[in-house]
Amino acid sequence: MSAVKRLADWDGDRLERLADEYGTPLYVMDHDRVRANYERFAAAFDFAHVMYAAKANAGRAVLRTVHEASADIECAAAGELHRALAAGVAAGDLQYTAVNPPDADLEYAVDLWGDAPELTVTAGAETTLDRLADRGFDGRLALRVNPGIGTGHHEKVATGNDAKFGLPYGDVERVAREARDRFDLVGLHAHVGSGVLADDLEDHRRALARVADLAARVGNLEFLDLGGGFGVPYRPDEPPLDLEAAARMVREVTADVDATVALEPGRYIVADAGALLARVNTVKETPETRVVGVDAGLTDLVRPAMFDAYHHVRNVTGVDRDPVPCSVGGPLCTSADVFCTDRPVPRPAIGDLLAVGTVGAYGIDLASQFHSQPRPAEVALEGDDERVTRRRETFEDLTRLEAEAPGVE
Ligand SMILES: *Cc1c(COP(=O)(O)O)cnc(C)c1O
């Protein structure tokens, strides 16, 4: 199985048929690919305990597939615990990372721990430890460490030097000593960035080495959890992460740590397993560019608007046409609603089907109803089988949670 599934690798005839049958915008998730990604990752890191970080794509169908492939699930919110349980994951296969946890989230996690004492809770603030103890929690605890160095593809996802995440590096030894009186301290945890590729690997190494140093000093730990952050190529010419090199790096930095290494890849497992299908409804030549309007927008995929993320765009219908510079955007009345600007795309025409690539991570989970857009449907592919894993929202779904307007039948 190759290291990356490119947008060009998707079967165009099948995408056309899916779009006809289920409508657009449509998320397509290749579950064979999800499974293969997990298996490839777990094989490269065969010395580590590999969990899947649910945040990247917490649809129950995806959670089931990764869990069936034997991944435990890392949840960074009580809602993710809820969804994992609803997907049939046993509580003992979950780990909970509390980031500024609301009371209700802590209570949910502590309740769950009451039934499943194997649950590990990760906390990154001393006040969170107090709040856990106040609720009677004295179970398996990991401390989240802020290594003071962040890595990754965008400052908004580099968490390693953001004071929001984890205990200040210099406090950890003391907090760990004190925590042993109240909890079963089993691990240290750090998640330092996201989208790490070859260029960032050295920064990543330095951040992880600092955490590993600390783990060696704290001692007597069952595991050292180094989080996720493994990147995928979004551009067609970008090489994939060398997993063997990444595994070697992790092995080297943890060589002196007498604890099991744990990892929490999210993006790496699901990103290239997803494509977003959109139909062209507008083509407009302007003095500046060719404007191509499609029925998917930033409410379906916000990464370009939010992170300046590159996502490749393929003209599924017109693969062989000559590329022309296009600005492809959606139906929202904001200039942020563009997937690409002045990028060569085989000359789009009205009615063409376009596919946006590498959207399986942080795609549908960041979809919103902004601008009163119903969220898209999602179809799962497995071999020749396909099934709808999320129905398309309707206009009724837009008003469903609101109080009714007085006097309107
Ligand atoms: C988001 C997150 C991950 C996964 O990050 P990726 O970049 O998707 O691999 C792992 N652990 C924690 C605690 C996270 O918040």
Coordinates of C-alpha atoms and ligand atoms in Angstrom, one line a residue:
M1 CA 0.0 0.0 0.0
S2 CA 1.5 3.3 -1.1
A3 CA 2.5 5.9 1.5
V4 CA -0.1 8.4 0.2
K5 CA -3.3 8.3 -1.7
R6 CA -3.2 11.3 -4.1
L7 CA -6.4 13.0 -5.5
A8 CA -5.4 11.5 -8.9
D9 CA -5.6 8.0 -7.5
W10 CA -9.4 8.2 -6.9
D11 CA -11.5 6.4 -9.5
G12 CA -13.1 9.2 -11.4
D13 CA -16.0 7.1 -12.8
R14 CA -16.9 6.1 -9.3
L15 CA -16.7 9.7 -8.0
E16 CA -19.1 10.8 -10.8
R17 CA -21.5 8.0 -9.9
L18 CA -21.4 8.8 -6.2
A19 CA -22.1 12.5 -6.9
D20 CA -25.0 11.5 -9.2
E21 CA -26.5 9.2 -6.6
Y22 CA -26.0 11.1 -3.3
G23 CA -25.7 14.7 -4.6
T24 CA -23.1 17.3 -3.8
P25 CA -21.4 18.6 -1.8
L26 CA -20.4 15.2 -0.7
Y27 CA -17.7 13.8 1.5
V28 CA -16.3 10.5 0.4
M29 CA -14.3 8.5 3.0
D30 CA -12.3 5.5 1.8
H31 CA -12.3 3.2 4.8
D32 CA -9.9 0.7 3.3
R33 CA -7.4 3.6 3.2
V34 CA -8.1 4.6 6.8
R35 CA -7.4 1.0 7.8
A36 CA -4.2 0.8 5.7
N37 CA -3.0 4.1 7.1
Y38 CA -3.4 2.9 10.7
E39 CA -1.7 -0.4 9.9
R40 CA 1.2 1.2 8.1
F41 CA 1.7 3.6 11.0
A42 CA 1.4 0.9 13.6
A43 CA 3.9 -1.3 11.8
A44 CA 6.4 1.6 11.5
F45 CA 6.0 2.3 15.2
D46 CA 5.7 -1.3 16.3
F47 CA 7.5 -0.4 19.6
A48 CA 4.7 2.1 20.6
H49 CA 1.2 2.1 21.7
V50 CA -0.7 3.8 18.9
M51 CA -4.0 5.5 19.6
Y52 CA -6.1 7.4 17.1
A53 CA -6.8 11.1 18.0
A54 CA -10.6 11.3 17.4
K55 CA -10.5 15.1 16.9
A56 CA -9.3 14.7 13.3
N57 CA -12.5 12.9 12.3
A58 CA -14.8 11.7 15.0
G59 CA -17.6 10.3 12.9
R60 CA -18.7 7.0 14.4
A61 CA -18.0 5.1 11.1
V62 CA -14.4 6.3 11.2
L63 CA -14.0 5.5 14.9
R64 CA -15.3 2.0 14.3
T65 CA -13.0 1.4 11.4
V66 CA -9.8 2.5 13.3
H67 CA -10.9 0.6 16.4
E68 CA -11.6 -2.5 14.5
A69 CA -8.1 -2.1 13.1
S70 CA -7.1 -2.3 16.8
A71 CA -6.4 1.3 17.6
D72 CA -7.3 2.7 21.0
I73 CA -9.0 6.1 20.8
E74 CA -7.6 9.4 22.2
C75 CA -10.4 11.8 23.1
A76 CA -9.7 15.5 23.9
A77 CA -13.3 16.3 24.8
A78 CA -16.1 14.5 26.7
G79 CA -18.1 14.7 23.5
E80 CA -15.4 12.6 21.8
L81 CA -15.7 10.0 24.6
H82 CA -19.4 10.0 24.0
R83 CA -19.0 9.5 20.3
A84 CA -16.4 6.7 20.7
L85 CA -18.7 4.9 23.2
A86 CA -21.5 5.3 20.7
A87 CA -19.3 3.8 18.1
G88 CA -19.0 0.7 20.2
V89 CA -15.5 1.4 21.6
A90 CA -15.0 -0.1 25.1
A91 CA -14.3 2.5 27.8
G92 CA -11.0 0.7 28.6
D93 CA -9.8 1.5 25.1
L94 CA -10.2 5.3 25.5
Q95 CA -7.9 7.9 26.9
Y96 CA -9.1 11.4 27.8
T97 CA -7.1 14.5 27.5
A98 CA -8.6 17.4 29.4
V99 CA -7.8 20.9 27.9
N100 CA -9.5 23.6 30.0
P101 CA -12.2 21.0 30.7
P102 CA -15.7 22.4 31.5
D103 CA -17.2 20.9 34.7
A104 CA -19.6 18.8 32.7
D105 CA -16.7 17.3 30.7
L106 CA -14.8 16.4 33.9
E107 CA -17.9 14.9 35.4
Y108 CA -18.5 12.8 32.3
A109 CA -15.0 11.5 32.4
V110 CA -15.0 10.8 36.1
D111 CA -18.3 9.0 35.8
L112 CA -16.9 6.9 32.9
W113 CA -13.8 6.1 35.0
G114 CA -16.2 4.8 37.8
D115 CA -17.2 2.0 35.4
A116 CA -13.8 1.7 33.6
P117 CA -10.9 2.2 36.0
E118 CA -8.5 1.5 33.1
L119 CA -9.4 5.0 31.7
T120 CA -6.4 7.3 31.8
V121 CA -7.0 11.1 32.2
T122 CA -4.4 13.6 31.0
A123 CA -4.3 17.0 32.6
G124 CA -2.3 20.1 31.8
A125 CA -3.0 22.5 34.7
E126 CA -2.7 22.0 38.5
T127 CA -6.2 23.4 39.0
T128 CA -7.5 20.5 36.8
L129 CA -5.8 18.1 39.2
D130 CA -7.6 19.7 42.1
R131 CA -10.9 19.6 40.2
L132 CA -10.4 15.9 39.4
A133 CA -9.6 15.1 43.1
D134 CA -12.6 17.1 44.2
R135 CA -14.8 14.8 42.2
G136 CA -13.3 11.7 43.7
F137 CA -10.9 10.8 40.9
D138 CA -7.8 9.0 42.1
G139 CA -7.2 6.9 39.0
R140 CA -4.7 6.7 36.2
L141 CA -3.3 10.1 35.5
A142 CA -0.9 11.6 32.9
L143 CA 0.5 15.1 33.1
R144 CA 0.6 17.1 29.9
V145 CA 3.9 18.9 29.5
N146 CA 4.6 22.1 27.6
P147 CA 8.0 21.6 26.1
G148 CA 8.3 25.3 25.1
I149 CA 8.9 24.5 21.5
G150 CA 6.2 24.1 18.9
T151 CA 6.2 22.5 15.5
G152 CA 3.9 22.2 12.6
H153 CA 2.5 23.7 9.5
H154 CA 0.7 26.7 10.9
E155 CA 1.0 28.7 14.1
K156 CA -2.7 28.0 15.0
V157 CA -1.9 24.3 15.3
A158 CA 1.6 24.5 16.9
T159 CA 0.7 23.7 20.5
G160 CA 4.1 23.0 22.0
N161 CA 5.0 26.6 22.8
D162 CA 1.5 27.8 23.5
A163 CA 1.0 28.4 27.2
K164 CA -2.5 27.1 26.9
F165 CA -1.3 23.5 26.6
G166 CA 0.4 21.6 29.3
L167 CA 2.2 22.4 32.5
P168 CA 5.1 24.8 32.3
Y169 CA 8.1 22.7 31.7
G170 CA 9.9 23.7 34.9
D171 CA 6.9 22.8 37.1
V172 CA 6.5 19.2 36.0
E173 CA 8.9 17.4 38.3
R174 CA 7.3 19.0 41.4
V175 CA 3.7 18.5 40.2
A176 CA 4.5 14.9 39.4
R177 CA 5.9 14.3 42.9
E178 CA 2.9 15.9 44.5
A179 CA 0.4 14.1 42.1
R180 CA 1.6 10.7 43.2
D181 CA 0.0 11.3 46.6
R182 CA -3.4 11.7 45.1
F183 CA -3.4 9.8 41.8
D184 CA -1.9 6.8 40.1
L185 CA 0.6 8.8 38.0
V186 CA 1.2 6.6 34.9
G187 CA 2.5 8.9 32.2
L188 CA 3.7 12.2 30.8
H189 CA 2.0 13.6 27.7
A190 CA 3.0 16.1 25.1
H191 CA 1.4 17.0 21.8
V192 CA 3.5 19.7 20.3
G193 CA 2.2 20.4 16.8
S194 CA 0.5 19.2 13.7
G195 CA 1.3 18.6 10.1
V196 CA 5.0 17.7 10.7
L197 CA 6.8 16.7 7.5
A198 CA 10.5 16.2 6.7
D199 CA 11.4 19.9 7.1
D200 CA 10.0 20.0 10.6
L201 CA 11.3 16.7 11.8
E202 CA 14.4 18.3 13.5
D203 CA 12.3 20.8 15.4
H204 CA 10.0 18.0 16.3
R205 CA 12.9 16.0 17.5
R206 CA 14.1 18.8 19.8
A207 CA 10.7 19.3 21.3
L208 CA 10.2 15.6 21.9
A209 CA 13.7 15.2 23.3
R210 CA 13.0 17.8 25.9
V211 CA 9.9 15.9 27.0
A212 CA 11.8 12.6 27.0
D213 CA 14.5 14.2 29.2
L214 CA 11.9 15.2 31.6
A215 CA 10.3 11.7 31.6
A216 CA 13.7 10.2 32.5
R217 CA 14.0 12.6 35.4
V218 CA 10.5 12.1 36.7
G219 CA 11.0 8.3 36.4
N220 CA 8.7 5.4 37.4
L221 CA 6.2 6.0 34.6
E222 CA 4.3 3.4 32.6
F223 CA 4.2 5.5 29.4
L224 CA 5.4 8.6 27.7
D225 CA 2.8 9.8 25.3
L226 CA 4.3 12.0 22.5
G227 CA 1.0 13.0 20.9
G228 CA 0.3 13.2 17.2
G229 CA 1.3 15.8 14.6
F230 CA 2.5 13.5 11.8
G231 CA 2.0 15.3 8.6
V232 CA 0.6 14.3 5.2
P233 CA 1.4 15.9 1.8
Y234 CA -1.4 18.1 0.6
R235 CA 0.3 19.2 -2.7
P236 CA 0.5 16.7 -5.6
D237 CA 4.3 17.0 -5.8
E238 CA 5.0 17.0 -2.1
P239 CA 6.7 13.8 -0.8
P240 CA 5.1 11.9 2.0
L241 CA 6.5 11.8 5.5
D242 CA 9.2 9.1 5.8
L243 CA 7.6 7.1 8.5
E244 CA 10.7 5.0 9.0
A245 CA 12.7 8.1 9.7
A246 CA 10.1 9.5 12.0
A247 CA 10.0 6.2 13.9
R248 CA 13.8 6.2 14.1
M249 CA 13.7 9.7 15.5
V250 CA 11.1 8.8 18.1
R251 CA 13.0 5.7 19.1
E252 CA 16.3 7.7 19.4
V253 CA 14.8 10.5 21.6
T254 CA 13.2 8.0 23.9
A255 CA 16.1 5.6 24.2
D256 CA 16.8 6.5 27.8
V257 CA 13.2 6.5 28.9
D258 CA 12.1 3.4 30.8
A259 CA 8.5 3.6 29.7
T260 CA 6.3 2.6 26.8
V261 CA 6.1 5.2 24.1
A262 CA 2.5 6.1 23.1
L263 CA 1.5 8.1 20.0
E264 CA -1.8 9.7 19.0
P265 CA -1.8 10.3 15.2
G266 CA -5.0 11.9 13.9
R267 CA -4.4 13.6 10.6
Y268 CA -2.1 10.9 9.4
I269 CA -4.7 8.2 9.7
V270 CA -7.6 9.9 7.9
A271 CA -6.5 12.9 5.8
D272 CA -5.8 11.2 2.5
A273 CA -8.8 8.9 2.9
G274 CA -11.2 11.7 2.2
A275 CA -12.3 13.7 -0.9
L276 CA -14.9 16.4 -1.1
L277 CA -17.1 16.4 -4.3
A278 CA -18.5 19.7 -5.6
R279 CA -20.4 20.7 -8.7
V280 CA -19.6 23.7 -10.8
N281 CA -22.5 26.1 -11.0
T282 CA -20.8 29.3 -12.3
V283 CA -18.0 30.2 -14.6
K284 CA -17.1 33.8 -15.1
E285 CA -14.2 35.3 -17.1
T286 CA -13.0 38.5 -15.4
P287 CA -10.0 40.7 -16.2
E288 CA -8.2 39.2 -13.2
T289 CA -9.0 35.5 -13.3
R290 CA -11.5 32.8 -14.2
V291 CA -14.0 32.6 -11.4
V292 CA -15.4 29.1 -10.8
G293 CA -18.3 28.8 -8.5
V294 CA -19.1 25.4 -6.8
D295 CA -21.7 24.2 -4.4
A296 CA -19.2 23.5 -1.6
G297 CA -17.8 26.3 0.5
L298 CA -15.9 27.1 3.6
T299 CA -18.8 25.7 5.7
D300 CA -18.0 22.3 4.2
L301 CA -14.2 22.7 4.4
V302 CA -12.8 25.6 6.3
R303 CA -9.1 24.7 6.3
P304 CA -8.2 27.0 3.3
A305 CA -9.9 29.9 5.0
M306 CA -8.8 29.2 8.5
F307 CA -5.2 27.9 8.0
D308 CA -4.4 29.1 4.5
A309 CA -4.3 25.4 3.8
Y310 CA -3.6 24.0 0.3
H311 CA -6.0 21.4 -0.9
H312 CA -5.6 20.0 -4.4
V313 CA -8.5 20.5 -6.8
R314 CA -9.2 18.0 -9.6
N315 CA -11.7 18.4 -12.4
V316 CA -13.1 14.9 -12.4
T317 CA -15.3 15.5 -15.5
G318 CA -12.7 17.3 -17.6
V319 CA -9.4 15.6 -16.6
D320 CA -7.9 16.0 -20.1
R321 CA -8.7 19.6 -20.7
D322 CA -6.0 22.3 -20.7
P323 CA -5.4 23.8 -17.3
V324 CA -6.4 27.5 -16.9
P325 CA -5.8 29.6 -13.9
C326 CA -9.0 29.5 -11.8
S327 CA -10.2 30.9 -8.5
V328 CA -12.6 28.2 -7.2
G329 CA -15.0 29.3 -4.5
G330 CA -18.3 28.5 -2.8
P331 CA -21.7 30.0 -2.4
L332 CA -21.0 32.1 0.7
C333 CA -21.0 35.9 0.7
T334 CA -17.5 36.3 2.1
S335 CA -14.2 36.7 0.3
A336 CA -12.7 34.0 2.5
D337 CA -14.9 31.4 0.7
V338 CA -12.3 30.2 -1.8
F339 CA -10.6 26.9 -2.2
C340 CA -7.9 28.2 -4.5
T341 CA -6.8 31.4 -6.2
D342 CA -5.4 31.6 -9.7
R343 CA -4.5 28.0 -9.7
P344 CA -4.3 25.9 -12.9
V345 CA -7.3 23.6 -13.1
P346 CA -8.3 21.7 -16.3
R347 CA -10.8 24.3 -17.8
P348 CA -13.9 23.9 -15.7
A349 CA -17.4 24.2 -17.3
I350 CA -20.8 24.4 -15.7
G351 CA -21.9 21.0 -14.5
D352 CA -18.4 19.6 -14.1
L353 CA -17.7 17.6 -11.0
L354 CA -14.7 18.8 -9.0
A355 CA -13.0 16.9 -6.2
V356 CA -11.0 18.6 -3.4
G357 CA -8.3 16.3 -2.0
T358 CA -7.0 15.2 1.4
V359 CA -10.0 16.3 3.3
G360 CA -10.5 13.3 5.6
A361 CA -8.9 15.1 8.6
Y362 CA -10.3 18.4 10.1
G363 CA -12.8 18.5 7.2
I364 CA -16.4 17.5 8.0
D365 CA -15.7 17.9 11.7
L366 CA -15.1 21.6 11.2
A367 CA -18.2 21.9 9.0
S368 CA -20.7 24.5 10.1
Q369 CA -24.1 25.9 9.3
F370 CA -22.8 29.4 8.9
H371 CA -24.7 31.4 6.3
S372 CA -27.5 28.9 6.8
Q373 CA -25.8 26.2 4.8
P374 CA -27.0 22.6 5.6
R375 CA -23.9 20.4 6.2
P376 CA -23.0 17.9 3.6
A377 CA -23.6 14.2 3.5
E378 CA -20.8 11.6 3.8
V379 CA -20.4 8.3 2.1
A380 CA -18.1 5.5 3.2
L381 CA -16.4 3.3 0.7
E382 CA -15.2 -0.2 1.6
G383 CA -14.1 -2.4 -1.3
D384 CA -17.0 -2.2 -3.8
D385 CA -19.5 -1.4 -1.0
E386 CA -20.6 2.0 -0.1
R387 CA -22.9 3.3 2.6
V388 CA -24.2 6.7 3.7
T389 CA -22.5 7.4 7.1
R390 CA -24.0 10.9 7.5
R391 CA -27.1 12.1 5.9
R392 CA -27.3 15.5 4.2
E393 CA -28.8 18.2 6.4
T394 CA -32.0 19.8 5.3
F395 CA -33.3 23.3 5.7
E396 CA -35.4 21.9 8.6
D397 CA -32.1 21.0 10.3
L398 CA -31.2 24.7 10.3
T399 CA -34.1 25.7 12.5
R400 CA -34.5 22.4 14.4
L401 CA -32.9 23.6 17.7
E402 CA -34.4 27.0 17.8
A403 CA -37.5 28.0 19.6
E404 CA -40.4 28.4 17.2
A405 CA -41.1 31.9 15.9
P406 CA -44.3 33.1 17.6
G407 CA -47.4 33.1 15.4
V408 CA -45.7 31.1 12.5
E409 CA -47.4 27.7 11.8
Ligands
LIG1 C1 -5.2 17.1 17.8 C2 -4.5 16.2 18.8 C3 -3.8 15.1 18.3 C4 -3.8 14.7 16.8 O1 -3.0 15.6 16.1 P1 -2.7 15.4 14.5 O2 -1.9 16.5 14.1 O3 -4.0 15.3 13.8 O4 -2.0 14.1 14.5 C5 -3.2 14.2 19.2 N1 -3.3 14.5 20.5 C6 -3.9 15.5 21.0 C7 -3.9 15.7 22.5 C8 -4.6 16.4 20.2 O5 -5.2 17.5 20.7

